Amino acid sequence: MAEHVDARGLSCPQPVILAHQKMKELGKGMLEVMVDTDTSRENVSRLARNKGWEVVETKKTEDSGYVLILKRD
Amino acid sequence: MSYLKSFFGTRWGIILVGAFIGVFAALLQKWGNPPNMGVCVACFERDIAGALGLHRVDVVQYIRSEVIGFVFGSLISAYIFKEFRPRVGSAPIVRFILGFFAMIGALVFLGCPWRVLLRLAGGDGNAILGLSGLVVGVAVGVLFLKKGYSLGRNQRTFTSVGWLLPLIMASLLAFLIIAPLMGDGGKSGPIFFSEKGPGSMHAPLVISLIIGLAVGFLAQRSRFCTMGAIRDIILVRNFHLASGVFALLFAAFVTNIILGQFKAGFEGQPIAHNNHIWNFLGMSLAGLSFALAGGCPGRQLFMAGEGDGDAAMFVIGMITGAGFSHNFSLASSPAGPGLYGPTAVIIGLLVCLFIGFTMREKVE
């Protein structure tokens, strides 16, 4: 079961801060980040790549948000 | 279409957008806008407040169609790329207050972050103090963000809610074109248009509107944000947004040189004063307010165009703040800070600290 961050409805840059905190806390492994805007999707994806995490999958949700699956070995 | 959609999210995409804004801001000055003020969201919203009679300083009254274009450009882009997302309910009153004090701080310096860059690109050394203040203000905001500062979650809402600010902007365009006499029982303004001073200086309406639409469209795609640029450097050492800001500065500088609009110095700069302390502190207040509200004034307009009703509250707070700034002798003039401007900046900083310290939550 991957750790997850629910950043839906939060203003920029909170999704990035929450995802970043979780990445630092985990160090490696799988992380799911839920966002609800394209801006947050892009920002969290960019952060992940900068911090050495791979964006494995970006799933669109029913409420037109996204779940980003991040991974670091 | 998908290439276009992703291109503006790239480093080159945001550089192109920054350069576009820089070149056309400098050209707007050539075509009639005030010096070093090709595009200034704070100044232009202040002019709109004046045109509506929310203040009566007769040199800064005009309905700036660039602002209208920003919102509609963003709205059009958001619809084309399916990013229009009506949302509201994340501390609207706080955003109003932050917009209010952001405007007071910006008018003590005399410009928004975009004008900081345009003033620098025009050779105005006083903008260095403004930029320094902006960086310090944003840095303090980042400290609050790291400590869990949050405006809370927004919620999806009805499409019509997302259309309210665009409809207000459409009304402003109608006021600009028709200029109805509705004051004094139909005998005089508002709408007021300056006959002298910066408010009387403007590029042709159609040109301003088209450039505003283009900037709004591009900025929505690229998420261009001056405050975000500084914040991301401090917060996550990310220079993505900053590359757009540097591009704006460089492009405006080169265009100014070509057009003969560059004049280096601190003294006698257009629509500027050289009180270093209040240039610095005014922009510190603005920077802190932008950081706590999640976007610079331009970005707030673009988010409002995407359907963000909370960003719209920030915009309305700024326009209201402009009215207060001039009615209460807070705004600066080329002679220096307004009589009560420094007091208002201190009060604004205290209000921001109060908001920053008290609005913390553990979100997860």
CSV table of C-alpha atoms in Angstrom, one decimal:
chain,number,residue,atom,x,y,z
A,1,MET,CA,0.0,0.0,0.0
A,2,ALA,CA,1.6,3.2,-1.1
A,3,GLU,CA,1.7,6.3,1.1
A,4,HIS,CA,-0.5,9.0,-0.1
A,5,VAL,CA,-1.0,12.8,0.1
A,6,ASP,CA,-4.4,14.4,-0.6
A,7,ALA,CA,-3.7,17.9,-1.9
A,8,ARG,CA,-7.1,18.4,-3.6
A,9,GLY,CA,-8.5,21.9,-3.2
A,10,LEU,CA,-5.3,23.4,-1.8
A,11,SER,CA,-3.8,26.5,-3.2
A,12,CYS,CA,-0.4,26.7,-4.8
A,13,PRO,CA,2.2,25.9,-3.4
A,14,GLN,CA,0.7,23.7,-0.7
A,15,PRO,CA,0.4,20.6,-2.9
A,16,VAL,CA,4.2,20.9,-3.6
A,17,ILE,CA,5.0,21.5,0.0
A,18,LEU,CA,3.0,18.5,1.2
A,19,ALA,CA,4.4,16.2,-1.5
A,20,HIS,CA,7.9,17.4,-0.8
A,21,GLN,CA,7.5,16.8,2.9
A,22,LYS,CA,6.3,13.3,2.3
A,23,MET,CA,9.1,12.6,-0.1
A,24,LYS,CA,11.7,13.6,2.4
A,25,GLU,CA,9.9,11.6,5.1
A,26,LEU,CA,9.8,8.4,3.0
A,27,GLY,CA,13.2,8.8,1.3
A,28,LYS,CA,12.2,6.1,-1.2
A,29,GLY,CA,9.3,3.8,-2.2
A,30,MET,CA,5.9,4.5,-3.7
A,31,LEU,CA,3.9,7.7,-3.2
A,32,GLU,CA,0.4,8.7,-4.4
A,33,VAL,CA,-0.4,12.3,-4.7
A,34,MET,CA,-4.0,13.5,-5.3
A,35,VAL,CA,-4.4,16.9,-6.9
A,36,ASP,CA,-7.3,18.6,-8.6
A,37,THR,CA,-5.8,21.1,-11.0
A,38,ASP,CA,-3.5,20.8,-14.0
A,39,THR,CA,-1.2,23.4,-12.4
A,40,SER,CA,-0.8,21.2,-9.3
A,41,ARG,CA,-0.3,18.1,-11.5
A,42,GLU,CA,2.5,19.9,-13.4
A,43,ASN,CA,4.1,21.4,-10.2
A,44,VAL,CA,4.2,18.1,-8.3
A,45,SER,CA,5.5,16.2,-11.3
A,46,ARG,CA,8.3,18.8,-11.8
A,47,LEU,CA,9.1,18.6,-8.1
A,48,ALA,CA,9.2,14.8,-8.2
A,49,ARG,CA,11.6,14.7,-11.2
A,50,ASN,CA,13.8,17.4,-9.6
A,51,LYS,CA,14.0,15.3,-6.4
A,52,GLY,CA,14.9,12.1,-8.1
A,53,TRP,CA,11.5,10.5,-8.1
A,54,GLU,CA,9.9,8.9,-11.2
A,55,VAL,CA,6.4,9.8,-12.2
A,56,VAL,CA,5.2,6.3,-12.9
A,57,GLU,CA,1.7,7.1,-13.8
A,58,THR,CA,-0.8,10.0,-13.9
A,59,LYS,CA,-4.4,8.7,-13.5
A,60,LYS,CA,-7.3,10.9,-14.2
A,61,THR,CA,-10.0,10.6,-11.6
A,62,GLU,CA,-13.8,10.8,-12.0
A,63,ASP,CA,-13.9,14.3,-10.4
A,64,SER,CA,-11.5,15.5,-13.1
A,65,GLY,CA,-8.6,15.5,-10.8
A,66,TYR,CA,-5.4,13.4,-10.9
A,67,VAL,CA,-3.6,10.8,-8.9
A,68,LEU,CA,0.1,10.9,-9.5
A,69,ILE,CA,2.0,7.7,-8.7
A,70,LEU,CA,5.6,8.5,-7.8
A,71,LYS,CA,8.4,6.0,-7.2
A,72,ARG,CA,12.0,6.1,-6.0
A,73,ASP,CA,14.1,3.0,-5.6
B,1,MET,CA,-2.9,20.5,-29.7
B,2,SER,CA,-1.3,18.2,-27.1
B,3,TYR,CA,2.2,19.5,-28.1
B,4,LEU,CA,0.9,23.1,-27.6
B,5,LYS,CA,-0.6,22.1,-24.3
B,6,SER,CA,2.6,20.7,-23.0
B,7,PHE,CA,5.1,23.1,-24.6
B,8,PHE,CA,4.2,26.0,-22.4
B,9,GLY,CA,4.9,23.9,-19.3
B,10,THR,CA,8.5,23.5,-20.4
B,11,ARG,CA,11.5,25.7,-19.7
B,12,TRP,CA,11.4,27.1,-23.2
B,13,GLY,CA,7.7,27.6,-23.0
B,14,ILE,CA,7.9,29.9,-19.9
B,15,ILE,CA,10.9,31.7,-21.3
B,16,LEU,CA,8.9,32.5,-24.5
B,17,VAL,CA,6.0,33.8,-22.4
B,18,GLY,CA,8.2,36.0,-20.2
B,19,ALA,CA,10.0,37.4,-23.3
B,20,PHE,CA,6.6,38.0,-25.0
B,21,ILE,CA,5.4,40.0,-21.9
B,22,GLY,CA,8.7,41.9,-21.7
B,23,VAL,CA,8.7,42.9,-25.4
B,24,PHE,CA,5.1,43.9,-25.6
B,25,ALA,CA,5.1,45.8,-22.2
B,26,ALA,CA,7.9,47.9,-23.6
B,27,LEU,CA,6.1,48.4,-26.9
B,28,LEU,CA,2.9,49.4,-25.0
B,29,GLN,CA,4.9,52.2,-23.5
B,30,LYS,CA,6.0,53.2,-27.0
B,31,TRP,CA,2.4,53.1,-28.1
B,32,GLY,CA,1.1,55.3,-25.3
B,33,ASN,CA,1.1,53.6,-21.9
B,34,PRO,CA,3.0,55.5,-19.1
B,35,PRO,CA,6.8,55.1,-18.9
B,36,ASN,CA,8.1,52.0,-17.3
B,37,MET,CA,4.4,51.0,-16.9
B,38,GLY,CA,3.7,49.0,-20.1
B,39,VAL,CA,1.9,46.6,-17.9
B,40,CYS,CA,1.4,47.0,-14.2
B,41,VAL,CA,-1.5,45.1,-12.6
B,42,ALA,CA,-1.5,47.1,-9.4
B,43,CYS,CA,-1.3,50.5,-11.2
B,44,PHE,CA,-3.9,49.4,-13.8
B,45,GLU,CA,-6.4,48.2,-11.1
B,46,ARG,CA,-5.8,51.5,-9.3
B,47,ASP,CA,-6.6,53.3,-12.5
B,48,ILE,CA,-9.8,51.2,-12.8
B,49,ALA,CA,-10.7,52.1,-9.2
B,50,GLY,CA,-10.3,55.8,-10.1
B,51,ALA,CA,-12.3,55.5,-13.3
B,52,LEU,CA,-15.2,54.1,-11.3
B,53,GLY,CA,-14.9,56.9,-8.8
B,54,LEU,CA,-13.7,54.8,-5.9
B,55,HIS,CA,-11.0,57.4,-5.6
B,56,ARG,CA,-10.9,60.9,-7.0
B,57,VAL,CA,-7.2,61.5,-7.8
B,58,ASP,CA,-7.7,62.9,-11.3
B,59,VAL,CA,-4.3,61.8,-12.7
B,60,VAL,CA,-4.8,58.1,-12.3
B,61,GLN,CA,-8.3,57.3,-13.7
B,62,TYR,CA,-8.8,55.0,-16.7
B,63,ILE,CA,-10.2,51.6,-17.4
B,64,ARG,CA,-7.3,49.6,-18.5
B,65,SER,CA,-8.3,47.1,-21.1
B,66,GLU,CA,-5.1,45.0,-20.6
B,67,VAL,CA,-6.6,43.8,-17.3
B,68,ILE,CA,-9.8,42.9,-19.0
B,69,GLY,CA,-7.8,41.0,-21.6
B,70,PHE,CA,-5.8,39.1,-19.0
B,71,VAL,CA,-8.9,37.6,-17.5
B,72,PHE,CA,-10.6,36.8,-20.8
B,73,GLY,CA,-7.3,35.5,-22.4
B,74,SER,CA,-7.0,33.1,-19.4
B,75,LEU,CA,-10.7,32.2,-19.6
B,76,ILE,CA,-10.4,31.3,-23.4
B,77,SER,CA,-7.3,29.3,-22.8
B,78,ALA,CA,-8.9,27.5,-19.9
B,79,TYR,CA,-11.9,26.5,-22.0
B,80,ILE,CA,-9.8,25.4,-25.0
B,81,PHE,CA,-7.6,23.2,-22.9
B,82,LYS,CA,-10.4,22.0,-20.6
B,83,GLU,CA,-8.9,23.6,-17.5
B,84,PHE,CA,-11.8,25.9,-16.6
B,85,ARG,CA,-12.6,24.7,-13.1
B,86,PRO,CA,-15.0,26.8,-11.1
B,87,ARG,CA,-14.0,26.7,-7.4
B,88,VAL,CA,-14.5,28.8,-4.3
B,89,GLY,CA,-14.5,28.7,-0.6
B,90,SER,CA,-10.9,28.8,0.5
B,91,ALA,CA,-10.9,31.7,3.0
B,92,PRO,CA,-12.4,34.3,0.7
B,93,ILE,CA,-12.4,37.1,3.3
B,94,VAL,CA,-8.7,36.5,4.0
B,95,ARG,CA,-7.9,36.7,0.3
B,96,PHE,CA,-9.8,40.0,0.1
B,97,ILE,CA,-7.8,41.4,3.0
B,98,LEU,CA,-4.5,40.2,1.5
B,99,GLY,CA,-5.4,41.8,-1.8
B,100,PHE,CA,-6.4,45.0,0.0
B,101,PHE,CA,-3.0,45.3,1.8
B,102,ALA,CA,-1.0,44.0,-1.2
B,103,MET,CA,-2.4,47.0,-3.1
B,104,ILE,CA,-1.5,49.4,-0.3
B,105,GLY,CA,2.1,48.1,-0.3
B,106,ALA,CA,2.4,48.1,-4.1
B,107,LEU,CA,1.2,51.7,-4.2
B,108,VAL,CA,3.7,52.8,-1.6
B,109,PHE,CA,6.4,51.4,-3.9
B,110,LEU,CA,4.4,52.4,-7.0
B,111,GLY,CA,4.1,49.1,-8.9
B,112,CYS,CA,3.4,45.4,-8.9
B,113,PRO,CA,6.1,42.8,-9.4
B,114,TRP,CA,5.8,43.2,-13.1
B,115,ARG,CA,6.4,46.9,-12.9
B,116,VAL,CA,9.4,46.2,-10.6
B,117,LEU,CA,10.9,44.3,-13.5
B,118,LEU,CA,9.8,46.9,-16.1
B,119,ARG,CA,11.3,49.7,-14.0
B,120,LEU,CA,14.5,47.8,-13.6
B,121,ALA,CA,14.5,47.2,-17.4
B,122,GLY,CA,14.0,50.9,-17.9
B,123,GLY,CA,17.0,51.8,-15.7
B,124,ASP,CA,15.2,52.8,-12.6
B,125,GLY,CA,17.5,52.0,-9.7
B,126,ASN,CA,14.8,52.4,-7.1
B,127,ALA,CA,13.3,49.2,-8.4
B,128,ILE,CA,16.3,47.4,-6.8
B,129,LEU,CA,14.9,48.3,-3.4
B,130,GLY,CA,11.4,47.2,-4.5
B,131,LEU,CA,12.8,43.9,-5.8
B,132,SER,CA,14.7,43.4,-2.5
B,133,GLY,CA,11.6,44.1,-0.5
B,134,LEU,CA,9.6,41.7,-2.7
B,135,VAL,CA,12.1,38.9,-2.1
B,136,VAL,CA,12.1,39.5,1.6
B,137,GLY,CA,8.3,39.6,1.8
B,138,VAL,CA,8.0,36.3,-0.2
B,139,ALA,CA,10.7,34.7,1.9
B,140,VAL,CA,8.8,35.5,5.1
B,141,GLY,CA,5.7,34.0,3.4
B,142,VAL,CA,7.7,30.8,2.6
B,143,LEU,CA,8.5,30.5,6.3
B,144,PHE,CA,4.8,30.5,7.1
B,145,LEU,CA,4.1,28.0,4.4
B,146,LYS,CA,6.8,25.7,5.8
B,147,LYS,CA,5.2,26.0,9.2
B,148,GLY,CA,1.9,24.8,7.9
B,149,TYR,CA,0.2,28.0,6.9
B,150,SER,CA,-2.9,27.2,4.9
B,151,LEU,CA,-5.9,29.0,3.4
B,152,GLY,CA,-7.8,25.7,3.6
B,153,ARG,CA,-9.4,23.7,0.8
B,154,ASN,CA,-11.6,25.1,-1.9
B,155,GLN,CA,-14.6,23.3,-3.3
B,156,ARG,CA,-16.0,22.8,-6.8
B,157,THR,CA,-18.9,25.1,-7.5
B,158,PHE,CA,-21.3,26.1,-10.3
B,159,THR,CA,-19.9,27.3,-13.6
B,160,SER,CA,-21.7,30.6,-13.2
B,161,VAL,CA,-19.6,31.4,-10.1
B,162,GLY,CA,-16.4,31.1,-12.1
B,163,TRP,CA,-17.9,33.5,-14.7
B,164,LEU,CA,-18.6,36.3,-12.2
B,165,LEU,CA,-15.2,38.1,-12.4
B,166,PRO,CA,-15.1,37.7,-16.2
B,167,LEU,CA,-18.6,39.2,-16.3
B,168,ILE,CA,-17.4,42.1,-14.1
B,169,MET,CA,-14.6,42.6,-16.6
B,170,ALA,CA,-17.0,42.6,-19.5
B,171,SER,CA,-19.0,45.3,-17.7
B,172,LEU,CA,-15.8,47.3,-17.3
B,173,LEU,CA,-15.2,47.0,-21.1
B,174,ALA,CA,-18.8,48.3,-21.7
B,175,PHE,CA,-18.1,51.2,-19.3
B,176,LEU,CA,-14.8,51.9,-21.1
B,177,ILE,CA,-16.5,52.1,-24.5
B,178,ILE,CA,-19.8,53.7,-23.6
B,179,ALA,CA,-18.6,55.9,-20.6
B,180,PRO,CA,-22.1,56.6,-19.4
B,181,LEU,CA,-22.8,59.7,-17.3
B,182,MET,CA,-24.4,58.2,-14.2
B,183,GLY,CA,-23.2,60.4,-11.3
B,184,ASP,CA,-25.1,63.5,-10.0
B,185,GLY,CA,-28.4,62.2,-11.3
B,186,GLY,CA,-27.0,61.5,-14.8
B,187,LYS,CA,-25.0,64.7,-15.3
B,188,SER,CA,-21.4,63.7,-14.7
B,189,GLY,CA,-19.1,60.7,-14.2
B,190,PRO,CA,-18.2,58.1,-13.2
B,191,ILE,CA,-16.8,56.9,-15.5
B,192,PHE,CA,-13.8,59.3,-15.0
B,193,PHE,CA,-10.9,59.4,-17.5
B,194,SER,CA,-7.8,61.4,-16.6
B,195,GLU,CA,-7.0,64.3,-18.8
B,196,LYS,CA,-3.5,64.6,-17.5
B,197,GLY,CA,-0.9,62.4,-15.7
B,198,PRO,CA,-0.3,58.7,-16.1
B,199,GLY,CA,-4.1,57.9,-16.3
B,200,SER,CA,-4.3,60.0,-19.5
B,201,MET,CA,-1.5,57.9,-21.1
B,202,HIS,CA,-2.7,54.8,-22.8
B,203,ALA,CA,-2.1,52.8,-26.0
B,204,PRO,CA,-5.1,52.5,-28.3
B,205,LEU,CA,-7.9,50.4,-26.7
B,206,VAL,CA,-7.9,47.6,-29.4
B,207,ILE,CA,-4.1,47.1,-29.1
B,208,SER,CA,-4.2,47.0,-25.3
B,209,LEU,CA,-7.0,44.6,-25.4
B,210,ILE,CA,-5.4,42.3,-27.9
B,211,ILE,CA,-2.1,42.2,-26.1
B,212,GLY,CA,-3.9,41.7,-22.8
B,213,LEU,CA,-5.8,38.7,-24.3
B,214,ALA,CA,-2.5,37.2,-25.7
B,215,VAL,CA,-0.7,37.6,-22.4
B,216,GLY,CA,-3.7,36.2,-20.5
B,217,PHE,CA,-3.8,33.2,-22.8
B,218,LEU,CA,-0.1,32.5,-22.6
B,219,ALA,CA,0.2,33.1,-18.9
B,220,GLN,CA,-2.6,30.7,-18.2
B,221,ARG,CA,-0.9,28.0,-20.2
B,222,SER,CA,2.5,28.6,-18.7
B,223,ARG,CA,1.4,29.5,-15.1
B,224,PHE,CA,3.6,32.6,-15.2
B,225,CYS,CA,3.9,34.0,-11.7
B,226,THR,CA,6.6,36.5,-10.5
B,227,MET,CA,5.9,35.8,-6.8
B,228,GLY,CA,5.9,32.0,-7.5
B,229,ALA,CA,9.3,32.4,-9.2
B,230,ILE,CA,10.9,33.8,-6.1
B,231,ARG,CA,9.0,31.4,-3.8
B,232,ASP,CA,10.0,28.3,-5.8
B,233,ILE,CA,13.7,29.3,-5.6
B,234,ILE,CA,13.6,29.7,-1.9
B,235,LEU,CA,11.3,26.8,-1.2
B,236,VAL,CA,12.4,24.0,-3.5
B,237,ARG,CA,15.4,25.5,-5.4
B,238,ASN,CA,13.4,25.3,-8.6
B,239,PHE,CA,14.2,27.9,-11.3
B,240,HIS,CA,11.4,27.1,-13.7
B,241,LEU,CA,9.2,30.1,-13.1
B,242,ALA,CA,12.2,32.3,-12.5
B,243,SER,CA,13.5,31.6,-16.0
B,244,GLY,CA,10.3,33.3,-17.3
B,245,VAL,CA,10.9,36.3,-15.0
B,246,PHE,CA,14.5,36.6,-16.2
B,247,ALA,CA,13.2,36.4,-19.8
B,248,LEU,CA,10.7,39.2,-19.1
B,249,LEU,CA,13.4,41.4,-17.6
B,250,PHE,CA,15.9,40.8,-20.4
B,251,ALA,CA,13.4,41.2,-23.2
B,252,ALA,CA,12.1,44.4,-21.8
B,253,PHE,CA,15.6,45.7,-21.3
B,254,VAL,CA,16.6,45.0,-24.9
B,255,THR,CA,13.4,46.4,-26.3
B,256,ASN,CA,13.9,49.6,-24.2
B,257,ILE,CA,17.4,50.0,-25.5
B,258,ILE,CA,16.2,49.6,-29.1
B,259,LEU,CA,13.3,52.1,-28.5
B,260,GLY,CA,15.5,54.6,-26.6
B,261,GLN,CA,13.4,54.1,-23.4
B,262,PHE,CA,16.3,53.2,-21.1
B,263,LYS,CA,17.5,55.8,-18.6
B,264,ALA,CA,19.7,54.7,-15.8
B,265,GLY,CA,19.6,56.3,-12.3
B,266,PHE,CA,17.7,56.9,-9.1
B,267,GLU,CA,16.6,60.5,-9.6
B,268,GLY,CA,13.8,61.7,-11.7
B,269,GLN,CA,12.6,58.3,-12.8
B,270,PRO,CA,9.0,58.3,-14.2
B,271,ILE,CA,6.2,57.6,-11.8
B,272,ALA,CA,8.6,56.7,-9.0
B,273,HIS,CA,10.1,58.1,-5.8
B,274,ASN,CA,13.5,57.4,-4.3
B,275,ASN,CA,12.6,56.9,-0.6
B,276,HIS,CA,14.6,53.7,-0.2
B,277,ILE,CA,13.1,52.6,3.0
B,278,TRP,CA,9.5,52.8,1.9
B,279,ASN,CA,10.2,51.4,-1.5
B,280,PHE,CA,11.6,48.4,0.3
B,281,LEU,CA,9.0,48.0,3.0
B,282,GLY,CA,6.1,48.8,0.6
B,283,MET,CA,7.1,45.9,-1.6
B,284,SER,CA,7.9,43.7,1.4
B,285,LEU,CA,4.2,44.0,2.4
B,286,ALA,CA,3.1,43.3,-1.1
B,287,GLY,CA,5.4,40.3,-1.4
B,288,LEU,CA,4.2,38.8,1.9
B,289,SER,CA,0.6,39.3,0.9
B,290,PHE,CA,1.1,37.7,-2.5
B,291,ALA,CA,2.9,34.7,-0.9
B,292,LEU,CA,0.2,34.2,1.7
B,293,ALA,CA,-2.5,34.5,-1.1
B,294,GLY,CA,-0.6,32.1,-3.5
B,295,GLY,CA,0.1,34.4,-6.4
B,296,CYS,CA,1.2,37.8,-7.8
B,297,PRO,CA,-1.5,40.2,-9.0
B,298,GLY,CA,-1.2,39.0,-12.6
B,299,ARG,CA,-1.5,35.3,-11.6
B,300,GLN,CA,-4.5,36.1,-9.5
B,301,LEU,CA,-6.2,37.5,-12.6
B,302,PHE,CA,-5.3,34.4,-14.6
B,303,MET,CA,-6.5,32.1,-11.9
B,304,ALA,CA,-9.8,34.1,-11.7
B,305,GLY,CA,-10.1,33.5,-15.5
B,306,GLU,CA,-9.8,29.8,-14.9
B,307,GLY,CA,-12.8,29.9,-12.6
B,308,ASP,CA,-11.1,30.5,-9.2
B,309,GLY,CA,-13.6,32.6,-7.2
B,310,ASP,CA,-11.1,33.0,-4.4
B,311,ALA,CA,-8.5,34.6,-6.7
B,312,ALA,CA,-11.3,36.9,-7.8
B,313,MET,CA,-11.8,38.0,-4.2
B,314,PHE,CA,-8.1,38.9,-4.1
B,315,VAL,CA,-8.6,41.0,-7.2
B,316,ILE,CA,-11.6,42.8,-5.7
B,317,GLY,CA,-9.6,43.3,-2.5
B,318,MET,CA,-6.9,45.0,-4.6
B,319,ILE,CA,-9.3,47.3,-6.4
B,320,THR,CA,-10.9,48.2,-3.0
B,321,GLY,CA,-7.4,48.8,-1.5
B,322,ALA,CA,-6.6,51.1,-4.4
B,323,GLY,CA,-9.6,53.3,-3.5
B,324,PHE,CA,-8.5,53.4,0.2
B,325,SER,CA,-4.9,54.1,-0.8
B,326,HIS,CA,-5.8,57.3,-2.5
B,327,ASN,CA,-8.7,58.4,-0.4
B,328,PHE,CA,-6.7,58.0,2.9
B,329,SER,CA,-3.4,59.5,1.6
B,330,LEU,CA,-1.5,56.2,1.6
B,331,ALA,CA,-0.3,56.0,-2.0
B,332,SER,CA,3.0,57.5,-2.9
B,333,SER,CA,3.6,60.1,-5.6
B,334,PRO,CA,6.8,61.1,-7.3
B,335,ALA,CA,7.3,63.4,-4.3
B,336,GLY,CA,7.5,60.4,-1.9
B,337,PRO,CA,5.3,58.3,0.3
B,338,GLY,CA,1.8,59.5,1.1
B,339,LEU,CA,1.3,61.1,4.5
B,340,TYR,CA,-0.1,57.9,6.1
B,341,GLY,CA,1.5,55.4,3.7
B,342,PRO,CA,4.2,54.2,6.1
B,343,THR,CA,1.7,53.7,8.9
B,344,ALA,CA,-0.5,51.7,6.6
B,345,VAL,CA,2.4,49.5,5.6
B,346,ILE,CA,3.2,48.7,9.2
B,347,ILE,CA,-0.5,47.9,9.9
B,348,GLY,CA,-0.5,45.8,6.8
B,349,LEU,CA,2.6,43.9,7.9
B,350,LEU,CA,1.0,43.3,11.3
B,351,VAL,CA,-2.2,42.0,9.7
B,352,CYS,CA,-0.2,39.6,7.4
B,353,LEU,CA,1.8,38.3,10.4
B,354,PHE,CA,-1.5,37.8,12.3
B,355,ILE,CA,-2.9,35.8,9.4
B,356,GLY,CA,0.4,33.9,8.9
B,357,PHE,CA,0.7,32.9,12.5
B,358,THR,CA,-2.9,32.0,13.2
B,359,MET,CA,-3.9,30.1,10.0
B,360,ARG,CA,-1.9,27.0,10.4
B,361,GLU,CA,-3.2,23.5,10.2
B,362,LYS,CA,-1.9,20.0,9.8
B,363,VAL,CA,-3.6,19.1,6.5
B,364,GLU,CA,-2.9,15.4,6.3
